[in-house]
Every structure is written in structure tokens, then in C-alpha cells.
Amino acid sequence: MSNNIQSVRGMNDCLPEVTDTWQAFEAIVRHWLRRYGYREMRTPILEHTGLFKRAIGEVTDIVEKEMYTFVDELNGESLALRPEGTASSVRAVIQHNLLYDGGKRLWYAGPMFRHERPQKGRYRQFHQVGVEALGFAGPDTDAELIIMCADLWRELGITPSLQINTLGDYESRQRHRTKLIAYFEMHQDALDEDAKRRLHSNPLRILDSKNPAMQTLNDAAPKLMDELDEAALVHFAALQTILHDNGIAYEINPRLVRGLDYYNRTVFEWVTDQLGAQGTVCAGGRYDGLIEQLGGKPAPAAGFAMGIERLLALMETGSVQLATPVPDAYIVHAGEAAQAFAWKVAATLRGAGLDTVLHCGGGSFKSQMKKADASRARYALIIGDDEAAAQQVTLKPLRDTAEQTRVELTLAIEYLQR
Ligand code: ATP
Ligand code: MG
């Protein structure tokens, strides 16, 4: 056993090779969001624990057992590492009165924290990109959220499939809840431990059970669909019309309930069977009651969040490779005059917008050339005292078999910029 300190279980380092890929992914995502008129918002990673209890729900898995909560010893406040981004976004929107002049299209990205059992596609620190359309009531907004996802999947070369459902409005959910409790109470003996625990706190979550022994009971349970009000049904139908008109395939999954309490009406998930059990890459829906629930002036809202780790894993099975940057030049130099000139050359190249690594630490030409190769640079720029005297450089291609050439610096720059 080594007694070196390791990273916390379920929390990963992003090493440079992988970070290159993440940056390429993030660049695509930023441009995509800009094309749809969404603007970024950055909120703190720590929030008051009460925010998540109120927003996500006291008896959800996230709040009950996944949240990293601690007491700030300096003032006794209970704080939590954010497990998701919607609660913070809505808190900030209320705090800064952002909806004073109408709806806002917002997005965020960053680490989220949940104390879950780490496995492939499930980590304790993971990363989401989330989108919130706040202040918009119509099904056109739900459709926009879904259609923009489809657009991103095309660009990323992945093909997750879309499941949608409607949870109806508060009143119909309450009616359904009452019927569910009555139904499960009638079948007490058939309930597993989880179901018994949730019977009165969160009966809807019983339907989400992965226990095969619960399936028959769940299949025959009262359906929310039978309780839905006309307005919610019209909303759901209108969403489907827009999806249909825009060529978006979907499946209605009446079982889709989502693990967070704040959803109403439309909910959706993008799922894949290529990532094993961790198959949901993006999930969202409408949460018209949340702003008011957190103390804001009532306003409708909808959004989604996607898991970056899962999306990148899915991309590995696809055909699109994210282009990651390599240095344009690695400058190799030996001799005193050469070194002095090499500093100037490096500054000139960088001034011309070229990514340039200047060799540090001396060593033979041969060992420097090995480093140049390992740097993945396109070219080695070789400078000896001869080159320095002539104010020239020798340009050696590292990624093909072309001959090396000795040229004026200005010519080398033109060459590298091509
Ligand atoms: P799951 O059912 O997989 O636990 P969830 O319903 O808890 O997901 P959401 O809260 O909807 O997930 O978060 C949105 C997305 O964030 C998920 O679809 C997934 O891609 C990603 N995600 C959630 N939890 C994790 C995690 N622990 N590790 C990695 N990605 C995660
Ligand atoms: Mg979860």
C-alpha cells in the first residue's frame, strides 16, 4: 500500500490529453448555444443546503442520500456542493430579478457532486451542461429545447433516442398521488422495502423501481395519463406536432417520471443502449412551479441538463473525432548565440499567432529532437550558431517525410501559417 494521497473516490483528474478533448467539446457546445440565443450564467458551486431541499425535494434520492452537505464551522451554516444546476440558476434569477423584462434563455456548465456508487458513467464529481428557458410557458419552448439537442447530437455524430412524457399539472398529480397511495396501500404485502419507505413520501418514485418483483404491481397501478387535465394534454399534443413537423423521432414513455420533484407537464430524456446501465445522456422538462416555490414572482420555466462524461463516452462509439490542438513549432537550439536568437524567434512566432514551444533545459540536438517529436508539434525549428549568425532557421517537418529546409525567419513563418 502506498501512502501517497490519492484523489477522492469517484472524482477524476482530467489530464492534458483528455482536457484537449473536453475543450474541443466545450467549444462546440458554446457555439451551438450561441446559435440558439442562450447566454451563459456562472453560479457558485456551494449553496445553502436549504436551496436544494426546497427545489429538488426533501424525499428525492439526491437530497436524501446523494448530496455532499457540511456545516461551515465558522458560522454554523449548512452548505452543500451543488448536485445539479437548476436550483442555483433559479435562485440567481430571483435574487437578481432577471425576469423583470421578460423571458431569459440561459445556460451553465460545470462540476456537480453526488455521493453515488462510482462506476462507468457515474461519478461523484461529474460535469453537466445545462440549459434553462425561464419565463416561457408554451410548448414551442419545450420543442426548442428538444430540437436544439437533436441539432447538437448531429454535430457530435451520436444518435441517442428521445423519450417524452407529460406529468400534467399540480392538481392532476395530486389526484394521481392520492389514487396511487390508496392502490399501494391495498397491496402492502407486495411492496419491497424501498416502496414501503416511499409509500407516503414519494409514491410516484415507486413506479420508477428497477426491482423485477415490483413490475406486475406497477404495471397495473393507476395511470397519471388518466388524470391529466385538458390544458396539459393540449400542451403535450402541441409539442408533439412541432417535433413531428421538424422530423424529430420520439417515443412516449409513460414511465418517465424523473428523479427531481420540480417537474410538471413535459419531461424528456435522451437515452442510448451503448453505455450500459448509465444510458441517459440528457434529461429535462418543464418546471413551472419552481420559481414561485423558491420565492420568486410566479413564472413558467423549462430546461435540461446533459452529462458531459457520458456524452464523450458515447462519442467514442461514433464517427466524429474532436480535433485537438498541437503546437505549430518546437524550437530546438544549441550554442549561446543560438539560444539568444531562439528566444527572439519564439517571440516572433507567437506574435504571428503560432503555437510555439521553446526547448528549455539544454541537452544534445538528438535529445532535443526527441522532445520535439513527443510534443506532437508539426515542425521542429532548428537553430544552431550557424543559423543564428545568418538570422535563419532550419525547418524540419515532424509529421511527414518532407525534407528539412533552411530559410529566412519571415519565410518560415509564412510556411508555418499555411
Ligand atoms: P441517473 O438516472 O443516471 O442517475 P439522473 O436522473 O440522476 O440520472 P439528472 O439529475 O437528470 O440525472 O442529470 C442529468 C444528466 O446528468 C444525466 O442524464 C446524466 O447524463 C448526468 N449525470 C447525472 N448523475 C451523474 C453521475 N453521478 N455521473 C455522471 N453523470 C451523471
Ligand atoms: Mg441519479
Short mmCIF file of C-alpha atoms and ligand atoms in Angstrom, two decimals:
data_model
loop_
_atom_site.label_atom_id
_atom_site.label_comp_id
_atom_site.label_asym_id
_atom_site.label_seq_id
_atom_site.Cartn_x
_atom_site.Cartn_y
_atom_site.Cartn_z
CA MET A 1 0.00 0.00 0.00
CA SER A 2 1.33 3.36 -0.95
CA ASN A 3 0.65 6.17 1.46
CA ASN A 4 0.60 8.78 -1.29
CA ILE A 5 -2.55 10.87 -1.21
CA GLN A 6 -4.96 9.91 -3.99
CA SER A 7 -7.91 11.80 -5.42
CA VAL A 8 -11.25 11.36 -3.65
CA ARG A 9 -13.13 8.25 -4.80
CA GLY A 10 -15.40 8.96 -7.75
CA MET A 11 -13.67 12.26 -8.52
CA ASN A 12 -11.43 12.26 -11.57
CA ASP A 13 -8.43 14.22 -12.76
CA CYS A 14 -8.71 15.48 -16.30
CA LEU A 15 -5.20 15.02 -17.70
CA PRO A 16 -3.98 17.19 -20.60
CA GLU A 17 -4.77 14.65 -23.32
CA VAL A 18 -8.36 14.36 -22.10
CA THR A 19 -8.66 18.06 -21.37
CA ASP A 20 -7.87 18.77 -25.03
CA THR A 21 -10.92 16.73 -25.94
CA TRP A 22 -13.07 18.45 -23.31
CA GLN A 23 -12.05 21.87 -24.61
CA ALA A 24 -12.95 20.90 -28.17
CA PHE A 25 -16.30 19.62 -26.92
CA GLU A 26 -16.90 22.78 -24.90
CA ALA A 27 -16.11 24.97 -27.91
CA ILE A 28 -18.73 23.16 -29.98
CA VAL A 29 -21.26 23.48 -27.18
CA ARG A 30 -20.61 27.21 -26.71
CA HIS A 31 -21.12 27.93 -30.41
CA TRP A 32 -24.21 25.75 -30.50
CA LEU A 33 -25.77 27.62 -27.56
CA ARG A 34 -24.93 30.97 -29.08
CA ARG A 35 -26.66 29.94 -32.31
CA TYR A 36 -29.86 29.44 -30.28
CA GLY A 37 -29.59 32.70 -28.40
CA TYR A 38 -28.71 31.27 -24.98
CA ARG A 39 -26.34 33.16 -22.66
CA GLU A 40 -24.06 31.71 -20.03
CA MET A 41 -24.53 32.22 -16.30
CA ARG A 42 -21.98 31.17 -13.65
CA THR A 43 -23.15 30.50 -10.13
CA PRO A 44 -21.19 29.33 -7.06
CA ILE A 45 -20.50 25.65 -6.52
CA LEU A 46 -21.55 25.98 -2.86
CA GLU A 47 -25.10 26.93 -1.95
CA HIS A 48 -27.20 26.87 1.22
CA THR A 49 -28.40 23.31 1.77
CA GLY A 50 -31.95 24.63 2.10
CA LEU A 51 -31.96 25.70 -1.54
CA PHE A 52 -31.70 22.13 -2.78
CA LYS A 53 -34.09 20.78 -0.16
CA ARG A 54 -36.71 23.27 -1.31
CA ALA A 55 -36.04 22.97 -5.04
CA ILE A 56 -35.32 19.29 -5.60
CA GLY A 57 -37.48 17.92 -2.78
CA GLU A 58 -36.70 16.55 0.69
CA VAL A 59 -37.51 12.95 -0.19
CA THR A 60 -35.70 12.65 -3.52
CA ASP A 61 -32.68 10.37 -3.86
CA ILE A 62 -30.47 13.37 -4.48
CA VAL A 63 -31.35 15.20 -1.26
CA GLU A 64 -31.86 12.11 0.90
CA LYS A 65 -28.63 10.32 0.16
CA GLU A 66 -26.52 11.82 -2.61
CA MET A 67 -25.83 15.37 -1.53
CA TYR A 68 -22.49 16.48 -0.08
CA THR A 69 -23.57 18.58 2.87
CA PHE A 70 -21.44 20.03 5.63
CA VAL A 71 -21.58 22.62 8.34
CA ASP A 72 -19.41 25.67 7.83
CA GLU A 73 -17.58 25.64 11.14
CA LEU A 74 -17.01 29.37 11.05
CA ASN A 75 -20.67 30.30 11.27
CA GLY A 76 -22.66 27.10 11.68
CA GLU A 77 -24.40 27.36 8.30
CA SER A 78 -25.30 24.16 6.47
CA LEU A 79 -23.83 24.28 2.96
CA ALA A 80 -23.98 21.84 0.06
CA LEU A 81 -21.89 21.17 -3.01
CA ARG A 82 -24.37 21.65 -5.83
CA PRO A 83 -25.78 18.32 -7.07
CA GLU A 84 -27.36 19.96 -10.14
CA GLY A 85 -27.64 23.38 -11.73
CA THR A 86 -31.29 24.32 -11.98
CA ALA A 87 -31.81 25.26 -8.34
CA SER A 88 -28.83 27.65 -8.41
CA SER A 89 -29.91 29.13 -11.74
CA VAL A 90 -33.40 29.85 -10.47
CA ARG A 91 -32.04 31.22 -7.18
CA ALA A 92 -29.80 33.63 -9.08
CA VAL A 93 -32.57 34.68 -11.44
CA ILE A 94 -34.82 35.52 -8.49
CA GLN A 95 -32.03 37.19 -6.49
CA HIS A 96 -31.12 39.49 -9.39
CA ASN A 97 -34.65 39.93 -10.73
CA LEU A 98 -33.52 38.80 -14.18
CA LEU A 99 -37.04 38.22 -15.46
CA TYR A 100 -38.14 41.84 -14.93
CA ASP A 101 -38.29 42.48 -18.67
CA GLY A 102 -39.39 39.10 -19.94
CA GLY A 103 -38.12 35.58 -20.53
CA LYS A 104 -34.47 34.65 -20.48
CA ARG A 105 -32.54 31.90 -22.27
CA LEU A 106 -29.64 30.81 -20.05
CA TRP A 107 -27.05 28.07 -19.85
CA TYR A 108 -24.39 26.92 -17.41
CA ALA A 109 -21.68 24.30 -17.35
CA GLY A 110 -19.51 22.87 -14.63
CA PRO A 111 -18.95 20.23 -11.97
CA MET A 112 -21.83 18.72 -9.97
CA PHE A 113 -21.45 16.49 -6.90
CA ARG A 114 -23.44 13.44 -5.86
CA HIS A 115 -22.45 10.76 -3.40
CA GLU A 116 -23.30 7.76 -5.58
CA ARG A 117 -21.59 4.41 -6.12
CA PRO A 118 -18.88 5.20 -8.68
CA GLN A 119 -18.95 3.13 -11.87
CA LYS A 120 -18.57 3.72 -15.59
CA GLY A 121 -20.62 6.81 -16.44
CA ARG A 122 -21.43 7.53 -12.79
CA TYR A 123 -19.08 9.65 -10.71
CA ARG A 124 -19.17 11.68 -7.51
CA GLN A 125 -17.88 14.73 -9.29
CA PHE A 126 -19.30 14.85 -12.81
CA HIS A 127 -19.96 17.63 -15.26
CA GLN A 128 -23.09 18.98 -16.83
CA VAL A 129 -24.06 21.48 -19.46
CA GLY A 130 -27.49 22.77 -18.59
CA VAL A 131 -29.95 24.99 -20.39
CA GLU A 132 -32.81 26.93 -18.80
CA ALA A 133 -35.53 28.81 -20.67
CA LEU A 134 -37.15 30.91 -17.96
CA GLY A 135 -40.39 32.84 -18.31
CA PHE A 136 -41.73 30.94 -21.34
CA ALA A 137 -44.96 28.97 -20.94
CA GLY A 138 -45.63 27.47 -24.34
CA PRO A 139 -44.93 24.08 -25.87
CA ASP A 140 -42.82 25.86 -28.50
CA THR A 141 -40.16 26.35 -25.82
CA ASP A 142 -40.25 22.65 -24.87
CA ALA A 143 -39.87 21.87 -28.57
CA GLU A 144 -36.96 24.28 -28.96
CA LEU A 145 -35.12 22.61 -26.09
CA ILE A 146 -35.55 19.20 -27.68
CA ILE A 147 -34.82 20.28 -31.24
CA MET A 148 -31.63 22.07 -30.23
CA CYS A 149 -30.42 18.86 -28.56
CA ALA A 150 -31.06 16.92 -31.76
CA ASP A 151 -29.02 19.54 -33.58
CA LEU A 152 -26.08 19.07 -31.19
CA TRP A 153 -26.23 15.27 -31.47
CA ARG A 154 -25.89 15.60 -35.25
CA GLU A 155 -22.81 17.75 -34.82
CA LEU A 156 -21.32 15.31 -32.30
CA GLY A 157 -22.08 12.31 -34.52
CA ILE A 158 -24.19 10.49 -31.91
CA THR A 159 -27.73 9.15 -32.11
CA PRO A 160 -29.38 8.87 -28.69
CA SER A 161 -33.13 8.33 -28.86
CA LEU A 162 -35.77 10.59 -27.41
CA GLN A 163 -38.35 9.62 -24.81
CA ILE A 164 -41.01 12.09 -23.75
CA ASN A 165 -43.86 12.14 -21.28
CA THR A 166 -46.17 14.59 -19.60
CA LEU A 167 -46.62 14.77 -15.86
CA GLY A 168 -49.60 17.08 -16.09
CA ASP A 169 -50.19 19.94 -13.69
CA TYR A 170 -50.09 20.12 -9.93
CA GLU A 171 -53.77 19.27 -9.35
CA SER A 172 -53.76 16.19 -11.57
CA ARG A 173 -50.56 14.99 -9.97
CA GLN A 174 -52.15 15.35 -6.56
CA ARG A 175 -55.21 13.35 -7.70
CA HIS A 176 -52.92 10.68 -9.13
CA ARG A 177 -50.86 10.62 -5.96
CA THR A 178 -53.92 10.04 -3.79
CA LYS A 179 -55.03 7.17 -6.02
CA LEU A 180 -51.53 5.68 -6.07
CA ILE A 181 -51.25 5.68 -2.30
CA ALA A 182 -54.65 4.03 -2.00
CA TYR A 183 -53.64 1.41 -4.59
CA PHE A 184 -50.30 0.57 -2.98
CA GLU A 185 -51.90 0.51 0.49
CA MET A 186 -54.27 -2.13 -0.86
CA HIS A 187 -51.22 -4.17 -1.92
CA GLN A 188 -49.00 -3.58 1.12
CA ASP A 189 -47.79 -7.22 1.13
CA ALA A 190 -46.37 -6.99 -2.39
CA LEU A 191 -44.27 -3.88 -1.71
CA ASP A 192 -40.49 -4.10 -1.38
CA GLU A 193 -38.58 -2.14 1.28
CA ASP A 194 -37.98 0.87 -0.98
CA ALA A 195 -41.63 1.03 -1.93
CA LYS A 196 -42.78 0.82 1.68
CA ARG A 197 -40.48 3.67 2.58
CA ARG A 198 -41.74 5.80 -0.31
CA LEU A 199 -45.40 4.93 0.01
CA HIS A 200 -46.41 8.14 1.74
CA SER A 201 -43.43 10.37 0.99
CA ASN A 202 -42.96 9.87 -2.75
CA PRO A 203 -45.28 7.19 -4.19
CA LEU A 204 -44.56 8.28 -7.76
CA ARG A 205 -40.99 7.06 -7.35
CA ILE A 206 -42.24 3.55 -6.64
CA LEU A 207 -43.25 3.37 -10.31
CA ASP A 208 -39.62 4.02 -11.21
CA SER A 209 -38.49 0.85 -9.36
CA LYS A 210 -35.93 -1.34 -11.09
CA ASN A 211 -36.97 -4.35 -8.95
CA PRO A 212 -38.47 -7.01 -11.31
CA ALA A 213 -40.67 -8.25 -8.46
CA MET A 214 -42.45 -4.87 -8.47
CA GLN A 215 -43.20 -4.84 -12.20
CA THR A 216 -46.62 -6.52 -12.30
CA LEU A 217 -47.87 -4.39 -9.44
CA ASN A 218 -46.52 -1.24 -11.07
CA ASP A 219 -47.95 -2.11 -14.47
CA ALA A 220 -51.45 -2.27 -13.03
CA ALA A 221 -51.11 0.91 -10.95
CA PRO A 222 -53.36 3.95 -11.61
CA LYS A 223 -52.03 5.90 -14.57
CA LEU A 224 -51.27 9.61 -14.45
CA MET A 225 -52.44 9.76 -18.09
CA ASP A 226 -55.98 9.08 -16.86
CA GLU A 227 -55.88 12.12 -14.56
CA LEU A 228 -54.45 14.72 -16.91
CA ASP A 229 -56.32 17.96 -17.43
CA GLU A 230 -57.30 19.23 -20.86
CA ALA A 231 -54.76 22.10 -20.80
CA ALA A 232 -51.84 19.76 -20.13
CA LEU A 233 -52.99 17.39 -22.87
CA VAL A 234 -53.29 20.23 -25.37
CA HIS A 235 -49.77 21.37 -24.39
CA PHE A 236 -48.39 17.87 -24.90
CA ALA A 237 -50.14 17.46 -28.26
CA ALA A 238 -48.80 20.81 -29.48
CA LEU A 239 -45.26 19.79 -28.52
CA GLN A 240 -45.64 16.58 -30.49
CA THR A 241 -46.89 18.47 -33.55
CA ILE A 242 -43.79 20.67 -33.58
CA LEU A 243 -41.48 17.68 -33.07
CA HIS A 244 -43.23 15.88 -35.89
CA ASP A 245 -43.01 18.90 -38.23
CA ASN A 246 -39.28 19.10 -37.55
CA GLY A 247 -38.58 15.45 -38.19
CA ILE A 248 -37.75 14.56 -34.58
CA ALA A 249 -38.49 10.91 -33.77
CA TYR A 250 -39.64 10.16 -30.24
CA GLU A 251 -41.28 7.58 -28.09
CA ILE A 252 -43.84 8.36 -25.41
CA ASN A 253 -42.73 6.66 -22.22
CA PRO A 254 -45.49 6.87 -19.58
CA ARG A 255 -42.97 5.55 -17.02
CA LEU A 256 -40.72 8.56 -17.37
CA VAL A 257 -41.15 10.49 -14.11
CA ARG A 258 -37.66 11.94 -13.39
CA GLY A 259 -35.95 11.89 -10.02
CA LEU A 260 -36.47 15.53 -9.14
CA ASP A 261 -39.71 16.84 -7.71
CA TYR A 262 -39.90 20.12 -9.55
CA TYR A 263 -41.04 18.88 -12.95
CA ASN A 264 -44.56 19.30 -14.38
CA ARG A 265 -46.03 18.80 -17.86
CA THR A 266 -43.29 17.93 -20.35
CA VAL A 267 -40.40 15.70 -19.31
CA PHE A 268 -37.89 14.12 -21.66
CA GLU A 269 -34.74 12.03 -21.73
CA TRP A 270 -32.23 11.24 -24.44
CA VAL A 271 -31.11 7.66 -23.94
CA THR A 272 -28.69 5.23 -25.52
CA ASP A 273 -28.14 1.49 -25.14
CA GLN A 274 -24.42 1.88 -25.84
CA LEU A 275 -23.32 2.91 -22.36
CA GLY A 276 -24.62 0.02 -20.29
CA ALA A 277 -26.74 0.93 -17.29
CA GLN A 278 -25.79 4.63 -17.44
CA GLY A 279 -27.81 5.21 -20.61
CA THR A 280 -29.33 8.66 -20.06
CA VAL A 281 -27.13 11.32 -21.61
CA CYS A 282 -29.52 14.26 -21.27
CA ALA A 283 -32.66 14.88 -19.29
CA GLY A 284 -35.04 17.72 -18.69
CA GLY A 285 -38.50 19.12 -18.80
CA ARG A 286 -40.83 21.84 -17.60
CA TYR A 287 -40.85 23.13 -14.02
CA ASP A 288 -43.44 25.87 -13.97
CA GLY A 289 -43.79 25.92 -10.19
CA LEU A 290 -40.15 26.16 -9.18
CA ILE A 291 -39.59 29.90 -9.43
CA GLU A 292 -42.56 30.61 -7.18
CA GLN A 293 -41.60 27.74 -4.86
CA LEU A 294 -38.22 29.41 -4.32
CA GLY A 295 -39.83 32.72 -3.52
CA GLY A 296 -39.87 34.43 -6.91
CA LYS A 297 -42.73 36.03 -8.78
CA PRO A 298 -44.56 33.11 -10.46
CA ALA A 299 -43.14 32.41 -13.93
CA PRO A 300 -43.02 29.29 -16.09
CA ALA A 301 -39.74 27.59 -16.93
CA ALA A 302 -38.21 24.62 -18.71
CA GLY A 303 -34.74 23.22 -19.19
CA PHE A 304 -32.45 20.24 -19.44
CA ALA A 305 -29.02 19.06 -18.35
CA MET A 306 -26.65 16.72 -20.09
CA GLY A 307 -23.81 14.69 -18.64
CA ILE A 308 -20.52 15.55 -20.33
CA GLU A 309 -18.72 12.33 -19.29
CA ARG A 310 -21.49 10.20 -20.77
CA LEU A 311 -21.67 12.23 -23.96
CA LEU A 312 -17.92 11.96 -24.51
CA ALA A 313 -18.10 8.20 -23.86
CA LEU A 314 -20.89 7.92 -26.40
CA MET A 315 -18.86 9.95 -28.91
CA GLU A 316 -16.12 7.34 -28.68
CA THR A 317 -18.54 4.87 -30.25
CA GLY A 318 -19.40 7.36 -33.03
CA SER A 319 -17.62 8.65 -36.11
CA VAL A 320 -16.84 12.24 -35.15
CA GLN A 321 -13.38 12.79 -33.67
CA LEU A 322 -12.87 16.02 -31.81
CA ALA A 323 -9.90 17.90 -33.24
CA THR A 324 -7.42 18.69 -30.51
CA PRO A 325 -4.68 21.29 -30.94
CA VAL A 326 -0.98 20.56 -31.41
CA PRO A 327 1.90 23.08 -31.31
CA ASP A 328 2.89 24.52 -34.66
CA ALA A 329 6.57 24.55 -33.82
CA TYR A 330 9.06 23.22 -31.27
CA ILE A 331 12.27 25.23 -31.23
CA VAL A 332 15.47 23.24 -30.82
CA HIS A 333 18.69 25.17 -30.20
CA ALA A 334 22.30 24.60 -29.17
CA GLY A 335 25.00 27.18 -28.54
CA GLU A 336 24.97 30.53 -26.83
CA ALA A 337 24.26 32.70 -29.85
CA ALA A 338 21.65 30.17 -30.96
CA GLN A 339 19.85 30.39 -27.64
CA ALA A 340 19.72 34.17 -27.71
CA PHE A 341 18.30 34.05 -31.24
CA ALA A 342 15.86 31.25 -30.28
CA TRP A 343 14.18 33.50 -27.69
CA LYS A 344 13.64 36.14 -30.38
CA VAL A 345 12.35 33.58 -32.88
CA ALA A 346 9.90 32.19 -30.31
CA ALA A 347 8.55 35.66 -29.55
CA THR A 348 8.18 36.44 -33.25
CA LEU A 349 6.34 33.19 -33.97
CA ARG A 350 3.95 33.70 -31.06
CA GLY A 351 3.41 37.28 -32.21
CA ALA A 352 2.36 35.83 -35.56
CA GLY A 353 -0.21 33.65 -33.81
CA LEU A 354 1.75 30.41 -33.98
CA ASP A 355 1.70 27.96 -31.05
CA THR A 356 5.34 27.63 -30.15
CA VAL A 357 7.24 25.57 -27.60
CA LEU A 358 10.76 26.78 -26.86
CA HIS A 359 13.03 24.00 -25.65
CA CYS A 360 14.27 24.54 -22.13
CA GLY A 361 16.97 22.73 -20.20
CA GLY A 362 19.65 22.29 -22.86
CA GLY A 363 20.89 18.88 -23.98
CA SER A 364 22.14 17.46 -27.27
CA PHE A 365 20.36 18.11 -30.57
CA LYS A 366 19.39 14.46 -30.61
CA SER A 367 17.69 14.53 -27.21
CA GLN A 368 16.01 17.84 -28.04
CA MET A 369 14.66 16.37 -31.29
CA LYS A 370 13.13 13.52 -29.29
CA LYS A 371 11.33 16.06 -27.12
CA ALA A 372 10.19 17.92 -30.24
CA ASP A 373 8.70 14.72 -31.57
CA ALA A 374 6.97 13.90 -28.28
CA SER A 375 5.46 17.39 -28.16
CA ARG A 376 3.31 16.45 -31.22
CA ALA A 377 4.44 19.69 -32.90
CA ARG A 378 4.04 19.91 -36.66
CA TYR A 379 7.57 21.24 -37.16
CA ALA A 380 10.88 21.40 -35.38
CA LEU A 381 12.61 24.73 -35.83
CA ILE A 382 16.30 24.06 -35.53
CA ILE A 383 18.70 26.83 -34.58
CA GLY A 384 22.46 26.35 -34.32
CA ASP A 385 25.08 29.05 -34.14
CA ASP A 386 25.26 28.97 -37.99
CA GLU A 387 21.56 29.75 -38.29
CA ALA A 388 21.88 32.42 -35.60
CA ALA A 389 24.72 34.12 -37.46
CA ALA A 390 22.67 34.13 -40.69
CA GLN A 391 19.43 35.01 -38.85
CA GLN A 392 17.84 31.94 -40.41
CA VAL A 393 16.14 28.78 -39.14
CA THR A 394 16.07 25.18 -40.28
CA LEU A 395 12.53 23.91 -40.64
CA LYS A 396 12.05 20.18 -40.20
CA PRO A 397 8.59 18.64 -40.72
CA LEU A 398 7.85 16.14 -37.96
CA ARG A 399 4.61 14.66 -39.26
CA ASP A 400 5.61 13.77 -42.82
CA THR A 401 8.71 12.78 -44.74
CA ALA A 402 9.33 16.13 -46.47
CA GLU A 403 12.93 17.36 -46.48
CA GLN A 404 14.14 19.92 -43.98
CA THR A 405 14.96 23.39 -45.37
CA ARG A 406 16.95 26.36 -44.13
CA VAL A 407 15.11 29.63 -44.67
CA GLU A 408 14.75 33.23 -43.52
CA LEU A 409 12.53 33.62 -40.44
CA THR A 410 9.83 35.50 -42.38
CA LEU A 411 9.62 32.65 -44.88
CA ALA A 412 9.45 30.09 -42.08
CA ILE A 413 6.51 31.97 -40.59
CA GLU A 414 4.67 32.02 -43.92
CA TYR A 415 5.33 28.33 -44.20
CA LEU A 416 4.05 27.55 -40.69
CA GLN A 417 0.94 29.65 -41.19
CA ARG A 418 -0.09 27.62 -44.21
P1 ATP B 1 -29.41 8.74 -13.43
O1 ATP B 1 -30.79 8.18 -13.56
O2 ATP B 1 -28.44 8.17 -14.42
O3 ATP B 1 -28.92 8.72 -12.01
P2 ATP B 1 -30.37 11.40 -13.03
O4 ATP B 1 -31.79 11.34 -13.39
O5 ATP B 1 -29.98 11.35 -11.61
O6 ATP B 1 -29.54 10.28 -13.84
P3 ATP B 1 -30.17 14.18 -13.79
O7 ATP B 1 -30.23 14.71 -12.43
O8 ATP B 1 -31.32 14.33 -14.67
O9 ATP B 1 -29.69 12.64 -13.75
O10 ATP B 1 -28.88 14.80 -14.52
C1 ATP B 1 -28.81 15.00 -15.93
C2 ATP B 1 -27.70 14.20 -16.55
O11 ATP B 1 -26.50 14.30 -15.82
C3 ATP B 1 -27.95 12.71 -16.59
O12 ATP B 1 -28.77 12.37 -17.66
C4 ATP B 1 -26.55 12.16 -16.76
O13 ATP B 1 -26.15 12.26 -18.12
C5 ATP B 1 -25.74 13.12 -15.94
N1 ATP B 1 -25.47 12.54 -14.61
C6 ATP B 1 -26.30 12.50 -13.53
N2 ATP B 1 -25.68 11.94 -12.47
C7 ATP B 1 -24.44 11.61 -12.89
C8 ATP B 1 -23.30 11.00 -12.25
N3 ATP B 1 -23.32 10.65 -10.98
N4 ATP B 1 -22.17 10.81 -13.00
C9 ATP B 1 -22.13 11.18 -14.30
N5 ATP B 1 -23.16 11.77 -14.94
C10 ATP B 1 -24.30 11.98 -14.25
MG MG B 2 -29.26 9.87 -10.33
#
